Short mmCIF file of C-alpha atoms in Angstrom, two decimals:
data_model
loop_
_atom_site.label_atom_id
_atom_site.label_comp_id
_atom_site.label_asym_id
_atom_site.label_seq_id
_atom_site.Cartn_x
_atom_site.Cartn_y
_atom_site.Cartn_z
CA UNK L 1 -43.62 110.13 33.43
CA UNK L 2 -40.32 110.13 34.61
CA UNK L 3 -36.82 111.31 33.22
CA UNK L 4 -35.76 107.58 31.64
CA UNK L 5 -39.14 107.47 30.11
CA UNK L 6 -39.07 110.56 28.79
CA UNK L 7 -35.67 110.42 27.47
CA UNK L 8 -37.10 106.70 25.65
CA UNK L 9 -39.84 108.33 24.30
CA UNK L 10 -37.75 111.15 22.40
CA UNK L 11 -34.98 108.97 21.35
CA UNK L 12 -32.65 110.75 23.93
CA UNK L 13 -29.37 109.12 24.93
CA UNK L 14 -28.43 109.08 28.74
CA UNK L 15 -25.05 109.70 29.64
CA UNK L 16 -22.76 106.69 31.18
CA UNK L 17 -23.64 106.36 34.84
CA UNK L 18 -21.17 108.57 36.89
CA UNK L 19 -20.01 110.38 33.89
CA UNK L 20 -20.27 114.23 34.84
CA UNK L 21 -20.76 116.91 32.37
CA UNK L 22 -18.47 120.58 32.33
CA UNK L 23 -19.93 122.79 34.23
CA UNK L 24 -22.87 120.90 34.89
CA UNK L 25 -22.32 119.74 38.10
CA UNK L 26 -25.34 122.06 39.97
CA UNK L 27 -27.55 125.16 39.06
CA UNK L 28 -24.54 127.40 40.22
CA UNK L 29 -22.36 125.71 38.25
CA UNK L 30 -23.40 128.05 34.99
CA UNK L 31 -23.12 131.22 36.59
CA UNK L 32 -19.50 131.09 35.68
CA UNK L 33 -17.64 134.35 37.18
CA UNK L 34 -14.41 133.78 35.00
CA UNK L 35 -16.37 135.07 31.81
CA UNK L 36 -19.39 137.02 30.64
CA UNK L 37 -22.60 135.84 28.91
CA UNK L 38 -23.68 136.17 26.05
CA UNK L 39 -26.94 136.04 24.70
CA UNK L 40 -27.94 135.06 21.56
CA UNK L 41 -28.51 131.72 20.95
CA UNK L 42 -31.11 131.89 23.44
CA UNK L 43 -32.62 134.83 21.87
CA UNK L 44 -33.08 133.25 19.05
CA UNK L 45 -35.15 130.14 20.69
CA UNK L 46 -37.02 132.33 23.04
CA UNK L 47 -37.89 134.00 19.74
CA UNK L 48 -38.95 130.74 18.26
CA UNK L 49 -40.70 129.21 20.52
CA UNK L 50 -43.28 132.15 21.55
CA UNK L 51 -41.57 134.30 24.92
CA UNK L 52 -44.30 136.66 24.73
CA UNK L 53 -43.15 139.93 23.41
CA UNK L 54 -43.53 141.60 26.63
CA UNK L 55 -40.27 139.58 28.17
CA UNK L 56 -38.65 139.56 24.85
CA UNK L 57 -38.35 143.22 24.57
CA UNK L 58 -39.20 144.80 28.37
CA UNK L 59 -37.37 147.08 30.19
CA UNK L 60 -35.12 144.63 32.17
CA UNK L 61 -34.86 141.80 29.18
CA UNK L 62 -31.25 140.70 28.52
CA UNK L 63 -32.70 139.08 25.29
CA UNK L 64 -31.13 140.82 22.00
CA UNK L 65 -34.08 143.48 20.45
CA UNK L 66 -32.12 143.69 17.31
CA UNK L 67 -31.98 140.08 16.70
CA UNK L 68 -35.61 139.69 17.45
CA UNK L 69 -36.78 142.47 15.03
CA UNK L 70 -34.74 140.69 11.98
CA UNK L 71 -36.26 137.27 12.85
CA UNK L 72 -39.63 138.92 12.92
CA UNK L 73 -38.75 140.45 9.26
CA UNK L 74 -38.24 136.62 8.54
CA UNK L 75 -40.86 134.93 7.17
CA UNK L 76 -40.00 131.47 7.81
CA UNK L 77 -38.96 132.70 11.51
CA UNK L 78 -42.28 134.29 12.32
CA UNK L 79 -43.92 131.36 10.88
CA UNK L 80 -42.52 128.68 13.76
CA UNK L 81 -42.69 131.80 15.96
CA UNK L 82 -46.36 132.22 15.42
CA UNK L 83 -47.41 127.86 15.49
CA UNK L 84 -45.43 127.83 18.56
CA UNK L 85 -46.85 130.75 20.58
CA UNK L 86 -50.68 129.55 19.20
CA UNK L 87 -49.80 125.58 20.11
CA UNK L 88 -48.66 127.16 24.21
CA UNK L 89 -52.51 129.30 24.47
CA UNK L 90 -54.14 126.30 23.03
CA UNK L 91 -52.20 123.78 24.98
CA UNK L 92 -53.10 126.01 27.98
CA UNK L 93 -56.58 127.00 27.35
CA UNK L 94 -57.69 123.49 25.64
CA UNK L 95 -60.30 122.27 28.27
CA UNK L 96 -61.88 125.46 28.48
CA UNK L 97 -62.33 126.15 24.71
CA UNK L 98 -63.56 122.28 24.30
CA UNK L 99 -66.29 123.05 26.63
CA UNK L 100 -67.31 126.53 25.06
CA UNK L 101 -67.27 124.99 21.60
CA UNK L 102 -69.47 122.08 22.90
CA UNK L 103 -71.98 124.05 25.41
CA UNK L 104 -72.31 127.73 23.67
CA UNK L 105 -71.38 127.09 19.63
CA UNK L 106 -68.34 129.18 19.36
CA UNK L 107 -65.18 128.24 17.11
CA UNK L 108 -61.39 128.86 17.70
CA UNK L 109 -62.02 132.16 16.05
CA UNK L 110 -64.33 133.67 18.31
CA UNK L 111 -62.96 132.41 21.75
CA UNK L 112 -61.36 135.88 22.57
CA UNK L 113 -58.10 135.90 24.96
CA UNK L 114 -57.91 131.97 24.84
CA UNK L 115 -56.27 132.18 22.06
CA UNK L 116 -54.89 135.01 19.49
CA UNK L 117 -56.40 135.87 16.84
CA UNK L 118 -53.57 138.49 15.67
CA UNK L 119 -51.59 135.69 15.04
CA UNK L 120 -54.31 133.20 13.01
CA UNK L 121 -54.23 136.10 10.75
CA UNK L 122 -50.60 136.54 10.16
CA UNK L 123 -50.35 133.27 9.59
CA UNK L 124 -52.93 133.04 6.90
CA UNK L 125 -51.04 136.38 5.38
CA UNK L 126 -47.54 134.24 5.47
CA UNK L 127 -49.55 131.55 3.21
CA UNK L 128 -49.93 129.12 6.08
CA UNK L 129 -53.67 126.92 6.15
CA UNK L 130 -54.31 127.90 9.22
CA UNK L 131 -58.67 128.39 9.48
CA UNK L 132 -58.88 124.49 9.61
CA UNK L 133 -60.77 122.30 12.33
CA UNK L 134 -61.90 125.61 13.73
CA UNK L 135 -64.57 123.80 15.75
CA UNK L 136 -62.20 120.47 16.98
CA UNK L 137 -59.69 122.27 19.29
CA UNK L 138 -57.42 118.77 19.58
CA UNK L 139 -57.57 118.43 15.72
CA UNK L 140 -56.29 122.12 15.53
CA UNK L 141 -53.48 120.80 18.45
CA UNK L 142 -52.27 118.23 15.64
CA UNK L 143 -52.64 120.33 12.98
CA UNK L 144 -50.12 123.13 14.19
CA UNK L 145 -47.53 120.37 15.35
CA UNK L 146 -47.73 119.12 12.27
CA UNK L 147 -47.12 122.13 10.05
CA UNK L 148 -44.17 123.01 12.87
CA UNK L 149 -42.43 120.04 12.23
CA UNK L 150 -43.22 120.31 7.85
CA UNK L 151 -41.22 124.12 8.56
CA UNK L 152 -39.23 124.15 11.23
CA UNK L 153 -36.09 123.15 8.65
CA UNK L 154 -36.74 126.26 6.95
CA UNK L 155 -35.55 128.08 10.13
CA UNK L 156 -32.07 126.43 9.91
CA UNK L 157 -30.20 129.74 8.59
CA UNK L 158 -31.07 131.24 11.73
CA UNK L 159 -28.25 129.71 13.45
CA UNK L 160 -24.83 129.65 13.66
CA UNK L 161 -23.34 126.26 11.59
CA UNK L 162 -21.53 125.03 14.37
CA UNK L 163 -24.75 124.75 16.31
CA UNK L 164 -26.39 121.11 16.08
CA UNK L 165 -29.66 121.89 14.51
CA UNK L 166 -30.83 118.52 14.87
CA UNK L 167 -30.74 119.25 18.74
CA UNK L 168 -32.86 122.35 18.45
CA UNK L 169 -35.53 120.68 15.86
CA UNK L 170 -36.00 118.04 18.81
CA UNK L 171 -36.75 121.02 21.27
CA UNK L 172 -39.28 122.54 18.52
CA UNK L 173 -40.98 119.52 17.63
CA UNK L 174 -42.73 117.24 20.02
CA UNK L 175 -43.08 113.91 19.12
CA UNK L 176 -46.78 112.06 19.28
CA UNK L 177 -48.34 115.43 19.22
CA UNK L 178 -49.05 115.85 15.48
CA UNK L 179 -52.12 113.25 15.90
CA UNK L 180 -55.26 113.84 17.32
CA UNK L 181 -55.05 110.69 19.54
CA UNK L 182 -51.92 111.35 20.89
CA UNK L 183 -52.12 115.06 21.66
CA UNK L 184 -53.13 114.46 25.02
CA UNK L 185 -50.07 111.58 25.71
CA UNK L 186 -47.69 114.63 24.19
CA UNK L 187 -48.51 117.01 26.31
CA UNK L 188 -48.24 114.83 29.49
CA UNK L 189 -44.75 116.13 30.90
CA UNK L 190 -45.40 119.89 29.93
CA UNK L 191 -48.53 119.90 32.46
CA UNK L 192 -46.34 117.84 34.92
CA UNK L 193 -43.62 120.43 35.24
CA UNK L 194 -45.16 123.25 34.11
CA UNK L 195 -43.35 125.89 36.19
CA UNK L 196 -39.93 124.43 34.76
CA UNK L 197 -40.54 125.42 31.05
CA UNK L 198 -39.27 128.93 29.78
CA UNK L 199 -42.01 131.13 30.30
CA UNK L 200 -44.42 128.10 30.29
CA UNK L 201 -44.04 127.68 26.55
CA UNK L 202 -44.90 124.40 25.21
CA UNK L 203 -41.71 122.67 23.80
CA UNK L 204 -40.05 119.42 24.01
CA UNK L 205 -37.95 119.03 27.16
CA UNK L 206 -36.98 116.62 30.06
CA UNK L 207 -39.24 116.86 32.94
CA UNK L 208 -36.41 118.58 35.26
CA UNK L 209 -35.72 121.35 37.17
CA UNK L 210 -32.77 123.47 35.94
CA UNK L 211 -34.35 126.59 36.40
CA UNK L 212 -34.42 128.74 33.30
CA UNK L 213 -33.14 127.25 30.45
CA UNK L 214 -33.03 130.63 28.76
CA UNK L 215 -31.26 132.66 31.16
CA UNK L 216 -28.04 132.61 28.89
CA UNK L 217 -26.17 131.23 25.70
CA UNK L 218 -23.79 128.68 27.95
CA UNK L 219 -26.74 127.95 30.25
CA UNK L 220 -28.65 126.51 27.47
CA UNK L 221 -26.47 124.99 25.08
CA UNK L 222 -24.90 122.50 28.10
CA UNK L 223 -28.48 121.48 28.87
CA UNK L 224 -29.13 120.65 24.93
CA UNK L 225 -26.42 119.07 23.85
CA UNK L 226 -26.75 117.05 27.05
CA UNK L 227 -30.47 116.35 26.58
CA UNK L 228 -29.31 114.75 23.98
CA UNK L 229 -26.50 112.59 25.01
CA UNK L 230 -23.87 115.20 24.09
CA UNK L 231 -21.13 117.08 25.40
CA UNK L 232 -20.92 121.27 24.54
CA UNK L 233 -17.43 121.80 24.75
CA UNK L 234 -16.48 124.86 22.99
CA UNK L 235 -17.78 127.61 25.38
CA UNK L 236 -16.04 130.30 24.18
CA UNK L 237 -18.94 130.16 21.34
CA UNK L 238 -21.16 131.55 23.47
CA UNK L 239 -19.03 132.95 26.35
CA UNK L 240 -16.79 135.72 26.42
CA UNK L 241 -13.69 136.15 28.87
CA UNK L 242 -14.27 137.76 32.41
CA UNK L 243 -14.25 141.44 32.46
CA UNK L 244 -11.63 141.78 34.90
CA UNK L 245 -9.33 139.99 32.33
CA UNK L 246 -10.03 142.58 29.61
CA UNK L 247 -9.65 145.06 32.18
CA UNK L 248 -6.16 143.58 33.19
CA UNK L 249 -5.00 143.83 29.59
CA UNK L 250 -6.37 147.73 29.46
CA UNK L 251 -4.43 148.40 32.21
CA UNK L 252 -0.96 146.48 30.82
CA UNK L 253 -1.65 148.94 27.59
CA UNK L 254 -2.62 152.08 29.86
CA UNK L 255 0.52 151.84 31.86
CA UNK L 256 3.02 151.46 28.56
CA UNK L 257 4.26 154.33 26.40
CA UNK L 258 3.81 152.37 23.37
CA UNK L 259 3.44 148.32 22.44
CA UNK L 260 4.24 145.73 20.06
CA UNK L 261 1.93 143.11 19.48
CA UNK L 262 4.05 139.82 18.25
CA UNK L 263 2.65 136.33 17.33
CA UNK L 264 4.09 133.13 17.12
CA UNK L 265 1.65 131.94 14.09
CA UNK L 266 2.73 128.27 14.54
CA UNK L 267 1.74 128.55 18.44
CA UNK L 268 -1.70 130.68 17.84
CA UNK L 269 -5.09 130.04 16.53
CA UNK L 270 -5.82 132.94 13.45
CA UNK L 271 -9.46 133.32 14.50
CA UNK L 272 -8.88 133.07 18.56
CA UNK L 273 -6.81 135.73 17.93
CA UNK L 274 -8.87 137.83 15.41
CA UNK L 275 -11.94 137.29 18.17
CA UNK L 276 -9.74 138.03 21.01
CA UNK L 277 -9.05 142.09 19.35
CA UNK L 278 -13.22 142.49 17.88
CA UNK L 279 -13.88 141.69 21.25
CA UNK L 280 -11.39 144.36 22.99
CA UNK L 281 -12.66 148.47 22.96
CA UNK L 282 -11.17 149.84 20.04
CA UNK L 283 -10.30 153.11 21.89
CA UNK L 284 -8.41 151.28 24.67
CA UNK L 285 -6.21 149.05 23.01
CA UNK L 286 -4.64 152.11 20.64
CA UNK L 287 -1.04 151.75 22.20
CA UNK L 288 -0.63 148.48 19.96
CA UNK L 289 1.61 150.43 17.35
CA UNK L 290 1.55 147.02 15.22
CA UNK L 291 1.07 143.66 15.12
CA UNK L 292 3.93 141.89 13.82
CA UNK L 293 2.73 137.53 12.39
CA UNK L 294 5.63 135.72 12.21
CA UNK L 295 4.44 132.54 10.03
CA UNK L 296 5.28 129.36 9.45
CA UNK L 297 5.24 128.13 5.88
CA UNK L 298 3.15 124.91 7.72
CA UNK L 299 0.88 127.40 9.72
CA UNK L 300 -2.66 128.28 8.70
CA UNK L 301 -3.30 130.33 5.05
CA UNK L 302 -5.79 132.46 7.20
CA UNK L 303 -2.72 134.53 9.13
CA UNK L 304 -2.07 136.36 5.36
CA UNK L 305 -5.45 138.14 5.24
CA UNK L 306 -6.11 138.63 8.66
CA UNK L 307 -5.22 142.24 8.38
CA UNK L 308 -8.30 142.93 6.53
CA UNK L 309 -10.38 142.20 9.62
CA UNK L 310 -8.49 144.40 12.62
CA UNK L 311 -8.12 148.07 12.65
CA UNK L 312 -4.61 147.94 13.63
CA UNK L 313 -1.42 147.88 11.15
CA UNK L 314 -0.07 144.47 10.42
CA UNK L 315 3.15 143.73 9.41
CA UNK L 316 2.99 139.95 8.11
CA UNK L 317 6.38 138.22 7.91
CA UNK L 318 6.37 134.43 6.00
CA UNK L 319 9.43 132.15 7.33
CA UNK L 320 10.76 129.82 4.98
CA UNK L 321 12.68 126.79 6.38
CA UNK L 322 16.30 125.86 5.31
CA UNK L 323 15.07 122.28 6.40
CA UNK L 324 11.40 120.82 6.24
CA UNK L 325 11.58 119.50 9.78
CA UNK L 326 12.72 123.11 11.66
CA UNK L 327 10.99 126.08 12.14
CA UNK L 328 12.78 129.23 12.26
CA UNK L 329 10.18 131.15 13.79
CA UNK L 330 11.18 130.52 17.35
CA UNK L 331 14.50 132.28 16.57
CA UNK L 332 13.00 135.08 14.05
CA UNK L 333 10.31 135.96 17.13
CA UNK L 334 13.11 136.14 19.69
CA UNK L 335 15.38 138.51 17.27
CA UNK L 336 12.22 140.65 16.42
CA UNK L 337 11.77 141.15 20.09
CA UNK L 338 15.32 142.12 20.70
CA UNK L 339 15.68 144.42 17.91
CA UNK L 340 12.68 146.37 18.93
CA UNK L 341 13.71 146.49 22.87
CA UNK L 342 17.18 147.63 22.90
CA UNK L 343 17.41 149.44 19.09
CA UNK L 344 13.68 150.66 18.98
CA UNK L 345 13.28 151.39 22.98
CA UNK L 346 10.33 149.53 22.91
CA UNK L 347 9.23 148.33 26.96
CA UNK L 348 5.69 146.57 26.38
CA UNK L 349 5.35 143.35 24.80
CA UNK L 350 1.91 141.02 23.76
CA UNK L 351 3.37 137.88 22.98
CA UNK L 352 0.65 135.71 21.43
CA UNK L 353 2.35 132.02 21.73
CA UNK L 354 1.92 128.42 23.72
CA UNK L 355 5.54 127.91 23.38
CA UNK L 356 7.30 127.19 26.35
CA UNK L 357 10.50 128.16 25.05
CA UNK L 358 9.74 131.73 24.86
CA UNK L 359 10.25 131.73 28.63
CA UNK L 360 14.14 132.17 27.81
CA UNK L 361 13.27 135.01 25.90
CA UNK L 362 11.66 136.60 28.54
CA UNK L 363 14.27 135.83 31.73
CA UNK L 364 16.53 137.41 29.70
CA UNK L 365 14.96 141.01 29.01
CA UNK L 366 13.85 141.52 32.48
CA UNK L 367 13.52 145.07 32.17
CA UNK L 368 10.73 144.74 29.37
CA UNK L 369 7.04 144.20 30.58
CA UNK L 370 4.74 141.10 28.74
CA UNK L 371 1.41 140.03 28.18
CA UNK L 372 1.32 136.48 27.14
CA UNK L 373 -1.46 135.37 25.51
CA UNK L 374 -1.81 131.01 25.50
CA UNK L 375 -4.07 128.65 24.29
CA UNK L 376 -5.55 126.38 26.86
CA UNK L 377 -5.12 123.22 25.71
CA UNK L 378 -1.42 124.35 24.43
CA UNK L 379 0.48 126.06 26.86
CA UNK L 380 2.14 123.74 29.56
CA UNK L 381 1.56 124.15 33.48
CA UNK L 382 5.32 124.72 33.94
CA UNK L 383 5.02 127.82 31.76
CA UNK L 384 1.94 129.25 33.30
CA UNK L 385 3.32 128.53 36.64
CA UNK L 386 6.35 130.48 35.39
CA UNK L 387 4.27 133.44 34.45
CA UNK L 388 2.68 133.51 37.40
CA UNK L 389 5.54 133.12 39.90
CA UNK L 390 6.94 135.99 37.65
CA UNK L 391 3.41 137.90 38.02
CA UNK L 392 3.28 138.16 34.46
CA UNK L 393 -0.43 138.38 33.25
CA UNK L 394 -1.69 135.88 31.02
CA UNK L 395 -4.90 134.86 29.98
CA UNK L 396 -6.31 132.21 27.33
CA UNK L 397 -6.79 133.88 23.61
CA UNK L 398 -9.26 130.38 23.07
CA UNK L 399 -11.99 131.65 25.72
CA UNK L 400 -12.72 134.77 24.43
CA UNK L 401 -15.96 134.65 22.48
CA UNK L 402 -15.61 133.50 18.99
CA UNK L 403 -19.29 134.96 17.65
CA UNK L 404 -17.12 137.31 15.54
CA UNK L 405 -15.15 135.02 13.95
CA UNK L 406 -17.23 132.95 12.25
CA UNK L 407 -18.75 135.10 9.60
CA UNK L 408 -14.34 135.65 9.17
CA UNK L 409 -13.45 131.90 8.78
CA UNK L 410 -16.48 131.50 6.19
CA UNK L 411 -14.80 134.38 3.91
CA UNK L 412 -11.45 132.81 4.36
CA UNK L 413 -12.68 129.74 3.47
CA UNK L 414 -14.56 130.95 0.14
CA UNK L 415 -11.77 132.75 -0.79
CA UNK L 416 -9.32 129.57 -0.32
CA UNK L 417 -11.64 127.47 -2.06
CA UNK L 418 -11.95 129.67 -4.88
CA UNK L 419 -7.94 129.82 -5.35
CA UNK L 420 -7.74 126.05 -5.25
CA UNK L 421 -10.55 125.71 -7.92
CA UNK L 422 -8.62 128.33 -10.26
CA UNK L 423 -5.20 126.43 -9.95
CA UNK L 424 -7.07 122.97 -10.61
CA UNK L 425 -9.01 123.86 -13.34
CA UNK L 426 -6.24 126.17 -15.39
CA UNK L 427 -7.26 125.38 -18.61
CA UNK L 428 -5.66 126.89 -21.91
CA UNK L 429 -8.82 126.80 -24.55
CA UNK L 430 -6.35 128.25 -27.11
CA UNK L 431 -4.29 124.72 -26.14
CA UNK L 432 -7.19 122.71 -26.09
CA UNK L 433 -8.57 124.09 -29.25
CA UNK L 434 -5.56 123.45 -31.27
CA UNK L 435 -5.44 119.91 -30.06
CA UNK L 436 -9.00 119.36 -31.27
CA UNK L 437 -7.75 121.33 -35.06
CA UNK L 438 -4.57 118.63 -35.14
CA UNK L 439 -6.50 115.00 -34.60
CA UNK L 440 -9.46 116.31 -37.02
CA UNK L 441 -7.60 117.56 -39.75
CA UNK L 442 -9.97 120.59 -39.68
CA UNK L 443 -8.04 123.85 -40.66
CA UNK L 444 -8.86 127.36 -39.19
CA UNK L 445 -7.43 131.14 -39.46
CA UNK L 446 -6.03 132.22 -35.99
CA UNK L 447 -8.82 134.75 -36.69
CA UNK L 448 -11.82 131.89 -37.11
CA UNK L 449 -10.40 130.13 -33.54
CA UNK L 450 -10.06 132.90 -31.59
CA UNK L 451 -13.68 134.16 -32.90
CA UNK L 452 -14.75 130.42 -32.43
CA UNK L 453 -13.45 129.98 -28.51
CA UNK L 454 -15.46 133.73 -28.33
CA UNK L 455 -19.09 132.58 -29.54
CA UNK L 456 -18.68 128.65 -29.43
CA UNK L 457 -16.18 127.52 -26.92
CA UNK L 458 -16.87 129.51 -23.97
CA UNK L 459 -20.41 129.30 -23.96
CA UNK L 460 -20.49 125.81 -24.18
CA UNK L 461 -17.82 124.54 -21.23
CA UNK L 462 -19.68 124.00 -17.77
CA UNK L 463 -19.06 121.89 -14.20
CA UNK L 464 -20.63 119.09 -13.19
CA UNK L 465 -20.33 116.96 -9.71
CA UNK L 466 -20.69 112.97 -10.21
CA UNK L 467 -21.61 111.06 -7.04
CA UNK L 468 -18.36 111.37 -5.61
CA UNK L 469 -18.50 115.35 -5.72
CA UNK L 470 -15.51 115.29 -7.87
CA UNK L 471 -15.63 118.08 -10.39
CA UNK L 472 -15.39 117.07 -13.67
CA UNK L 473 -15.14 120.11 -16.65
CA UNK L 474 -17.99 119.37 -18.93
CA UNK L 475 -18.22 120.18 -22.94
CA UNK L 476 -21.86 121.01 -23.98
CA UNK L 477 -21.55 120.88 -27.90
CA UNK L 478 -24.69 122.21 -29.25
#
């Protein structure tokens, strides 16, 4: 079976002849010396899909113990973990327990190393029917594929959100093999490129050579997303910037007296930044006295609570405009940076903005040193060309790994949500409840409504979402 007819067979989309893929060009092409790996995606899966224990936690593993020792306090986790490491020893030891079953009367229970029985067990513990077709070894085959692909949804909390999980379910699940007539047909690529699965486990891959999938987070979630027909773009998800560029910011703080850390909120990302610091060592970045936000009325709500996620003071400054279509904050940033060079004596400067303009700012206070800090797909070549010919450092605050940062924008976003729902849903009862009093005539004590809205009233009032999923305030009289 070949890669089209593979790719046919799982419903996987080929890419448009020529296109190339990021850093997908050849095997080197991942080992990518401008930032560091990370890890944990691909623990995860290895967890998943059975890496024998003795790789996922040896001496030399780069796999993440702590990670696998929650999943293993999972139940639905160790479930998939469990089918999947039992469907690899019976994919691989098939033949040979057929033929024992058929010349000496054993069962899949009794078949010793071919396949463990720890694991039968655990499963039965974790509720799972699992002492079924113990004497039809193919049957079995179909059986755990089956119950895989009933539970592997129930593993979908184990990733991140931004993850596709429809791409790892079609990595977990292997299509044809949850019938006993086409176990055999399933398993046809895994025994034709055996030495190219991770650790020879039995999942549902292209028949190609890429070395280990597993070997890192950026590694393996180009080759997904481009298994099926898609694009991973956002590396710094499971990348983090190049230690010689953290280093190079160490050394900008070691070799100032004292800094000021400014940002240019309309020009900067709230969670690049926020990842950028969680992923810089605490005890080497304590010369930032402060961070001073200058935002933008426009700019994201996130910038006003980001100082309950750093451990360094933030002063948070809100610009109103004197006209909607002009920003002051160019102007406010430049002042700020003034002010504190020639009146507070301070020489070191991280300047977190894309805008070019800036560069003014900076020709002019030659005597002050900078770290810029840009997003990629912001900052102009002219001004990074600048910076360089200048030999000021830079580096992009978009490429350092954002891991941190999403458990951050999922509490931002709660709490926004929850202010939005207050302010649409401010409802006087006291209002409401005279309004109902006027059209029915009905007369009450202020006494008798207030006591009413206290038992009755507020008891009774609920939510609901119609089709929609508009939110509609719903009276329950009862």
């Amino acid at each position: 079976m070949n890669l089209e007819e593979f790719r046919a067979l799982n419903n996987f989309q080929s890419l448009e002849e020529g296109e190339v893929l990021d850093g997908a060009e050849g095997n080197d092409s991942f080992v990518d010396p401008a930032s560091t790996n990370k890890y944990d995606i691909v623990t995860r899966v290895a967890y998943l899909i059975g890496v024998p224990d003795s790789i996922l936690y040896g001496e030399n593993s780069y796999y993440l113990a702590n990670v696998c020792k929650d999943l293993e306090r999972d139940k639905n986790a160790r479930i998939i973990r469990n089918l999947c490491f039992l469907r690899t020893q019976l994919e691989n030891n098939i033949s040979k327990i057929a033929r024992g079953i058929r010349n000496n009367q054993i069962s899949l229970m009794n078949c010793g190393t071919l396949l463990d029985l720890s694991k039968m067990r655990s499963l039965d513990e974790d509720g799972v029917e699992i002492y079924v077709y113990t004497k039809e070894p193919y049957k079995f085959m179909a059986h755990l594929n089956r119950t895989i692909k009933q539970r592997i949804n129930n593993c979908r909390s184990v990733f991140p959100d931004w993850l596709n999980w429809k791409y790892i379910v079609n990595l977990i699940v292997i299509p044809l093999a949850d019938e006993e007539r086409t176990v055999y047909e399933a398993a046809t690529p895994y025994h034709e490129n055996y030495n190219g699965y991770p650790y020879q486990c039995f999942i549902n891959m292209p028949p190609e050579n890429n070395g280990n999938i597993l070997m890192n987070d950026k590694k393996f979630m180009t080759l997904l997303y481009k298994w099926n027909g898609d694009i991973f773009a956002d590396v710094s998800r499971v990348a983090d910037v190049s230690n010689s560029t953290k280093e190079n910011i160490y050394n900008f703080l070691e070799q100032s007296d004292k800094c000021v850390f400014i940002v240019d909120c309309e020009n900067s990302d709230p969670y690049s930044l926020c990842a950028a610091i969680k992923n810089l060592e605490e005890d080497r970045i304590r010369k930032i006295e402060k961070i001073i936000l200058y935002d933008d009325v426009n700019a994201s709500s996130a910038w006003e609570t980001l100082s309950g996620y750093i451990d360094i003071p933030v002063e948070y400054m809100l610009i109103n405009r004197l006209k909607d279509n002009k920003s002051l904050a160019d102007i406010k940033v430049t002042a700020r940076i003034c002010k504190e060079f020639y009146q507070n004596e301070m020489r070191s400067f991280v300047l977190a903005s894309s805008d070019s303009d800036f560069w003014g700012l900076i020709e002019e206070i030659p005597d002050a040193k900078f770290l810029v800090l840009v997003e990629q797909t912001k900052c102009s070549y002219a001004l990074k060309q600048a910076l360089m010919d200048k030999k000021i450092f830079y580096c992009y605050i978009d490429h350092f790994y954002k891991g941190g940062a999403e458990d951050i924008k999922k509490e931002i976003l709660t709490k926004e949500l929850a202010k939005n729902i207050r302010e649409s849903f401010s409802i006087n009862l006291h209002e409401i409840m005279n309004d109902a009093l006027y059209r029915t005539r009905i007369r009450m004590t202020e006494e008798e409504v207030a006591e009413y809205i206290k038992r009755k009233l507020k008891n009774q009032i609920g939510i609901a979402v119609d089709e929609n999923d508009i939110l509609h305030p719903v009276y329950q009289a009862r």
